[in-house]
Structure formats: structure tokens, C-alpha cells
Amino acid sequence: MTTRALDSIYDLAVIGGGVNGCGIARDAAGRGASVVLFEQGDFAGATSSASTKLIHGGLRYLEHYEFRLVREALMEREVLWAMAPHIIRPLRFVLPHHDGLRPAWLLRLGLFLYDHLGGRKLLPATRTLDLTRDETGKPLRAGYTRGFEYSDCWVEDSRLVVLNALDAAERGADIRPRCRVVSAERAGDHWRIEVEEDGARETIRARVLVNAAGPWVHEVLAKVVRVNSPANVRLVQGSHIVVKKLYDHDRAYIFQNADGRIIFAIPYEHDFTLIGTTDRDYKGAPHAVKASEEEIAYLCAAASEYFKAPVTPEQVVWTYSGVRPLYDDGASKAQEATRDYVLELEDREGDRANLPPLLSVFGGKITTYRRLAEHAMEKLAPHLATLAKPGWTRGAPLPGGDFGVKDQPRVVAQLKRAHPWIDDALARRLVVAYGTRALRLLDGLRSRADLGRVFGADLTEAEVRYLMREEWARSADDVLWRRSKLGLRLSAGEAAALDAFMAEAQRPVTRRAAQ
Ligand SMILES: Cc1cc2nc3c(=O)[nH]c(=O)nc-3n(C[C@H](O)[C@H](O)[C@H](O)COP(=O)(O)OP(=O)(O)OC[C@H]3O[C@@H](n4cnc5c(N)ncnc54)[C@H](O)[C@@H]3O)c2cc1C
């Protein structure tokens, strides 16, 4: 990872280490631009770790006639799966049908479009299910006799973000987590950007500025760059609950609610079921967002309309909540606001043209982050010759994803051959998280003992050190909730011990030696 001389000017500076900022940094670095990215906290510390984790077209968006978005998103499913077959996998969704909500012909039409709009080659097609016979009918209440089953993909959202940051860094970008952009102003042909890291301030120069601050996009415009923008962001909260697993098969459900919304119930981390999401306007500070008791009760009630065994708030083992930074299209209901993205380019002020450009990202989905980055490059190309180079990210694997979509068992076998002493379950978990980089994680280790201290579940010192060395992890939360979901398995005491270990491992060697 490089750090440039202080007096040099970057081609591009990105504010925000969510999926969109990291995707843009990766794309630009791969086109040969010099890039710096600032993230005030950890990667995916905000919305990009709080999603439903679906790479999906969004069946529901067809009802709002968002055909452009649905088509682009559907096309991305197999593109992203091929780029990251370790952290992305296909998932089948079961939609139980019942009279009173959307009619069967409408669902069939929606699913026909879903099957045919978006370049599906490997994902299996839609089919009709007899829920009285199919195993997916068993956990459901009596009365659900017919259903539809269709394909989308599942993604480990926060790992997708860090892998984009990692790939950008390996292509020469300066990636700076825990570094907040405090102010940015135009100075001649470039931007002067003041950043703060560990209480110290520094000024950096760049020709182009990208504001990918997610729910802070408007705050960055108003308080950091201090410009008036006509575009506005609509903050919409979405919460999820996690309960012990409600059923044994590997398919997900999509349930239609009486209020016209839908929720998903998805197999999660082997032993759990993930249920979400809610949709309501949000007014507070983005970092303070938290699932409310009312939302938890809503999700439990909505799931209990379908599952035989009622889901209750007492069963909830974890919740998470995020804020969608949607483009404000004036829709009356939060659930109807467009999920499409808008890229706003500002390169003139009054009659002054050709100013150093500012590109702000509004809205978007995890699913469309790669296309959003390509569109951002197209918009910025007139300002930076290097960005006019052709797109390259389609087909370029993310770190560890350099194997075929059906080849995960082969990578697990390769890891076991190199390290016959590791358990099958750990080998599988490491490959699902790190892909072929699992070999790098275990490189040089010769026995179980070499994995070092065990922090809880199967998290060992070797993995924690890898995450600190290669993926910028600094705290237990980074490891337990964003680089993995082992937070579901470690006790509070174990997490605190991990935190203490990581703090100690980062202390300067000289200070440690002096004590
Ligand atoms: C409940 C919910 C469910 C969703 N489900 C799905 C789904 O299943 N599939 C899908 O495709 N999409 C889904 N989405 C949408 C998707 O999660 C978001 O569109 C996407 O994560 C937005 O990414 P982002 O990079 O724009 O924002 P963020 O991930 O929020 O990143 C912005 C970053 O900017 C940083 N930042 C802000 N200000 C500064 C500053 N001054 N200096 C430095 N850094 C700064 C923040 O710390 C933050 O990390 C869902 C969203 C929600 C809320």
C-alpha cells in the first residue's frame, strides 16, 4: 500500500468507505488514476454492513416501474457472483401465495419478467411449488398450499466492501480508514482537502472529489464542501432481526404483508434465520440508528403471519439497523422512494465553468455498486483522461475470488491438502470468507498449535493477525461484525479479550519493550 509525497496531487479523492466509495476507488485505480480514499470509521461501518445482503433485481421494484434499475441489477447478479464466488452464492426464494394480496397472474408476470429481463445463464429459473408436498411448506401455517420459487444471490456485504478497498490498494490507491474529511475547497485547478486522523490534521490535494458519504452525502455537501445542492437525500431506516434458525432447509422466503410491504426470512450463518426489513423515514444522526421495539414487534408479527411457530421478540438474539441514503424523488411513502442511484456532477458555479469537479452519489444498492462506479467514471472522464479508459471490472475477480463459481469444494480440498491438520468446518469457513487467500492466511503454519490463541468459536490468532495485517482491522468489532459475523458466537467477555489483544498488538514495539 503506497503513500504519496505530501506535495503531489492525486487524480481522485473519494470520501466514504462504503460499497460505493470503495467500488469507485477500485475502478479508478484500475484505470491508472492515482486515488486516495478516506473513511471516517471502519469500511462498511454504516449502511453497507446493514443491508439484507441480497444481490437481487428487486421483484418489488417492478411494481414501481423501475425497469432500468431492475434490469441492471438482474444483470449484475451473475457478474458479481463470478467476481467473488467465495462471498456470493445463489439463493432460492419461496414466495407463498395467498388470496387477498397480489393475484397469482401478477406474480407470474413479475417473475416472468424477472427471469427474462436480466441475462440469466447459470441461475435456475422460476418454478411453481406445491407447498403441501415441498419441504418449504412444512414450517408454514396451514393454508399456504401454492407458492413460487425464484433465484437471486446472497452476499456477505461488509466483506464485499473491504475486498474492493483491498483490490484498490493493491492497484496503487491510498486507502485511509479512520480518517475523516473535515473540509474541502477548490484552489485553482484542484481541491484542497483537510483530513483528520488520530487527532492530527493534514491537507491533501486532488483534481477530482467524489462524495460517496452515503447517509452523510448531504451533510458533506453542506458542511464539508459548503456548496448548495438542489439534490436531496431521503434517509430511510431499515432494521433486521436475527433469531435461532426457524427451519432446516437452505431456501429463503419472501413474505407479502397486509400493508403492501414484503419481508424476507433467510438462512443465516448456519444456525440462525435473518428477518427483515422495515422501511421508515429517519431524522436522526446516521450512526445512532438502532432497531426500535416497534420495528422488532412488526417483524415478529409479519413473520408469524406465515410461520406455524410464532416468532416473538424474546427469540431475537441480534438486531441491526441501517439508513438508506435514497435520492429524494418526492414519493409519499418511504417504501416507494426510488432505489435507483443518481450521480450529481458539479463542475461550474454561475458563469465559471470547468471548475475542479465534485461528483456526489445519491442512493444505489449493493447490487449495482460496480455499474455505479462505471457510470461515475464516464461522468468524470472529460475531466481526467485516465478515467476515459474502458471499464475493466466486469470479469476481474476480487481478492480471493479467482476460481470458478462451482469450484469452492476444490479450493477447500486444496487448503486441506496444504494443511491436513485443519478441521473441515474451519477450512470451509475460511474459504467462504477469504477464497484462495485462505492459503495466504495459513501460509507457513504447520500445525493446529501454529494457529495460536483461540478467542472463541474457531477464531484464532492467525486469522486475527491476518485481518490486522491485510484488511485494516483494528478492533474486535471490525473482526466480529464486519470482517466476519463471529460476533454471533463469541460472549461479551471473549469479545473484550479480543479487543485487548488487538490493542496490545498495535502498541508501538518500543513502548512495549520499555515497560
Ligand atoms: C435495511 C437496508 C437493506 C438493504 N438491503 C439491500 C440489499 O439486500 N441489496 C442491495 O443491493 N442493497 C441493499 N441496501 C442498499 C445498500 O445497503 C446501500 O445502497 C449501500 O450500502 C450504500 O452504500 P454507500 O457506500 O453509498 O454508503 P455507506 O455504506 O453508508 O458508506 C458511506 C461511508 O461514508 C463515510 N463518511 C461519511 N462522511 C465522511 C467524512 N466526512 N469523511 C470520511 N468518511 C465519511 C461513512 O462513515 C460511511 O462508511 C439496503 C439498505 C438498507 C438500509
Short mmCIF file of C-alpha atoms in Angstrom, two decimals, residues 177-345:
data_model
loop_
_atom_site.label_atom_id
_atom_site.label_comp_id
_atom_site.label_asym_id
_atom_site.label_seq_id
_atom_site.Cartn_x
_atom_site.Cartn_y
_atom_site.Cartn_z
CA PRO A 177 -9.70 4.21 7.16
CA ARG A 178 -10.36 6.12 10.42
CA CYS A 179 -9.57 9.34 8.61
CA ARG A 180 -12.36 11.94 8.43
CA VAL A 181 -12.62 14.63 5.78
CA VAL A 182 -13.14 17.86 7.67
CA SER A 183 -13.23 20.38 4.82
CA ALA A 184 -12.69 20.58 1.09
CA GLU A 185 -12.37 23.70 -1.04
CA ARG A 186 -11.43 24.50 -4.59
CA ALA A 187 -7.98 26.05 -5.04
CA GLY A 188 -7.26 26.83 -8.70
CA ASP A 189 -7.35 23.61 -10.70
CA HIS A 190 -7.62 21.25 -7.75
CA TRP A 191 -9.26 20.53 -4.40
CA ARG A 192 -7.56 21.23 -1.04
CA ILE A 193 -8.87 18.60 1.34
CA GLU A 194 -8.30 18.74 5.07
CA VAL A 195 -8.46 15.39 6.85
CA GLU A 196 -8.19 14.34 10.48
CA GLU A 197 -6.70 11.08 11.69
CA ASP A 198 -5.91 10.27 15.34
CA GLY A 199 -6.45 13.95 16.22
CA ALA A 200 -3.83 15.14 13.68
CA ARG A 201 -4.81 17.24 10.66
CA GLU A 202 -3.29 17.04 7.19
CA THR A 203 -4.02 18.71 3.85
CA ILE A 204 -4.20 16.70 0.66
CA ARG A 205 -4.71 17.84 -2.92
CA ALA A 206 -6.75 16.16 -5.66
CA ARG A 207 -8.09 17.13 -9.08
CA VAL A 208 -11.47 15.44 -8.65
CA LEU A 209 -13.53 14.95 -5.49
CA VAL A 210 -16.11 12.17 -5.08
CA ASN A 211 -18.68 12.44 -2.30
CA ALA A 212 -19.76 8.85 -1.59
CA ALA A 213 -20.66 9.55 2.03
CA GLY A 214 -23.91 7.54 1.95
CA PRO A 215 -26.33 8.92 4.55
CA TRP A 216 -23.91 11.81 5.12
CA VAL A 217 -23.93 12.85 1.44
CA HIS A 218 -25.93 15.97 2.13
CA GLU A 219 -24.01 16.84 5.30
CA VAL A 220 -20.74 16.59 3.35
CA LEU A 221 -22.14 18.95 0.71
CA ALA A 222 -23.42 21.44 3.30
CA LYS A 223 -20.68 21.33 5.95
CA VAL A 224 -17.51 19.89 4.40
CA VAL A 225 -17.61 21.27 0.85
CA ARG A 226 -20.06 24.05 1.71
CA VAL A 227 -22.00 24.10 -1.55
CA ASN A 228 -25.73 24.34 -2.15
CA SER A 229 -27.04 21.31 -3.96
CA PRO A 230 -30.53 21.06 -5.47
CA ALA A 231 -30.48 17.27 -4.97
CA ASN A 232 -31.64 15.97 -1.63
CA VAL A 233 -31.31 12.71 0.18
CA ARG A 234 -34.16 10.88 1.85
CA LEU A 235 -32.97 8.88 4.84
CA VAL A 236 -35.00 5.69 5.25
CA GLN A 237 -34.33 3.37 8.17
CA GLY A 238 -34.35 -0.39 7.71
CA SER A 239 -33.93 -2.88 10.56
CA HIS A 240 -33.37 -6.63 10.72
CA ILE A 241 -33.72 -9.22 13.46
CA VAL A 242 -31.77 -12.46 13.86
CA VAL A 243 -33.30 -15.49 15.63
CA LYS A 244 -32.16 -19.10 16.14
CA LYS A 245 -32.85 -20.97 12.93
CA LEU A 246 -36.55 -21.43 12.25
CA TYR A 247 -36.27 -24.24 9.68
CA ASP A 248 -33.76 -26.73 8.28
CA HIS A 249 -33.73 -26.30 4.51
CA ASP A 250 -31.47 -23.86 2.66
CA ARG A 251 -34.04 -21.70 0.85
CA ALA A 252 -35.23 -18.21 1.81
CA TYR A 253 -38.80 -16.90 1.99
CA ILE A 254 -40.29 -13.70 0.69
CA PHE A 255 -43.50 -12.84 2.53
CA GLN A 256 -46.08 -10.30 1.42
CA ASN A 257 -47.53 -8.29 4.29
CA ALA A 258 -51.02 -6.91 4.62
CA ASP A 259 -49.56 -3.35 4.48
CA GLY A 260 -48.30 -3.98 0.92
CA ARG A 261 -44.65 -4.34 2.04
CA ILE A 262 -42.59 -7.51 1.83
CA ILE A 263 -40.13 -9.06 4.27
CA PHE A 264 -37.53 -11.80 3.84
CA ALA A 265 -36.67 -14.74 6.11
CA ILE A 266 -33.22 -16.03 5.15
CA PRO A 267 -30.98 -18.85 6.42
CA TYR A 268 -28.13 -17.05 8.19
CA GLU A 269 -24.72 -18.15 9.41
CA HIS A 270 -25.75 -21.86 9.59
CA ASP A 271 -27.61 -21.68 12.90
CA PHE A 272 -29.79 -18.59 12.50
CA THR A 273 -32.59 -17.00 10.47
CA LEU A 274 -32.38 -13.37 9.37
CA ILE A 275 -35.69 -11.46 9.10
CA GLY A 276 -36.08 -8.02 7.57
CA THR A 277 -36.58 -5.33 6.74
CA THR A 278 -38.57 -2.32 7.82
CA ASP A 279 -38.90 0.96 5.86
CA ARG A 280 -39.49 4.24 7.66
CA ASP A 281 -38.28 7.80 7.30
CA TYR A 282 -35.38 8.64 9.59
CA LYS A 283 -34.42 12.01 11.01
CA GLY A 284 -31.57 11.32 13.47
CA ALA A 285 -27.79 11.06 13.08
CA PRO A 286 -26.95 8.12 10.77
CA HIS A 287 -24.60 6.47 13.28
CA ALA A 288 -27.24 6.49 16.01
CA VAL A 289 -29.70 4.33 14.08
CA LYS A 290 -30.95 1.33 16.06
CA ALA A 291 -33.79 -1.18 15.69
CA SER A 292 -36.72 0.06 17.81
CA GLU A 293 -39.01 -2.18 19.85
CA GLU A 294 -41.81 -1.26 17.47
CA GLU A 295 -39.80 -2.47 14.46
CA ILE A 296 -38.86 -5.70 16.23
CA ALA A 297 -42.52 -6.30 17.06
CA TYR A 298 -43.52 -5.52 13.44
CA LEU A 299 -41.00 -8.02 12.00
CA CYS A 300 -42.02 -10.72 14.50
CA ALA A 301 -45.71 -10.20 13.73
CA ALA A 302 -45.13 -10.18 9.96
CA ALA A 303 -43.11 -13.44 10.11
CA SER A 304 -45.70 -15.02 12.44
CA GLU A 305 -48.39 -14.49 9.80
CA TYR A 306 -46.58 -17.20 7.81
CA PHE A 307 -44.61 -19.47 10.17
CA LYS A 308 -46.51 -22.14 12.12
CA ALA A 309 -44.46 -21.44 15.25
CA PRO A 310 -44.88 -17.75 16.13
CA VAL A 311 -41.73 -15.58 16.16
CA THR A 312 -41.52 -13.47 19.33
CA PRO A 313 -39.24 -10.60 20.44
CA GLU A 314 -37.81 -12.89 23.19
CA GLN A 315 -36.31 -15.10 20.46
CA VAL A 316 -34.29 -12.24 18.96
CA VAL A 317 -30.53 -12.77 19.50
CA TRP A 318 -29.29 -9.80 17.49
CA THR A 319 -30.63 -6.82 15.57
CA TYR A 320 -29.02 -4.38 13.20
CA SER A 321 -30.25 -1.27 11.53
CA GLY A 322 -29.11 0.97 8.69
CA VAL A 323 -30.13 4.10 6.86
CA ARG A 324 -30.75 4.01 3.12
CA PRO A 325 -29.42 7.21 1.57
CA LEU A 326 -32.11 7.40 -1.13
CA TYR A 327 -32.41 10.09 -3.75
CA ASP A 328 -35.43 12.19 -2.75
CA ASP A 329 -37.85 11.82 -5.65
CA GLY A 330 -40.77 13.21 -3.65
CA ALA A 331 -42.53 9.82 -3.19
CA SER A 332 -45.07 9.97 -0.40
CA LYS A 333 -44.18 6.66 1.31
CA ALA A 334 -40.64 5.65 2.36
CA GLN A 335 -41.11 2.22 0.73
CA GLU A 336 -41.94 3.88 -2.60
CA ALA A 337 -38.90 6.21 -2.83
CA THR A 338 -36.71 5.21 -5.77
CA ARG A 339 -33.90 2.71 -5.10
CA ASP A 340 -32.11 3.85 -8.25
CA TYR A 341 -28.96 5.95 -7.97
CA VAL A 342 -28.32 9.48 -9.11
CA LEU A 343 -24.83 10.87 -9.78
CA GLU A 344 -24.73 14.61 -9.48
CA LEU A 345 -21.74 16.31 -11.14
#
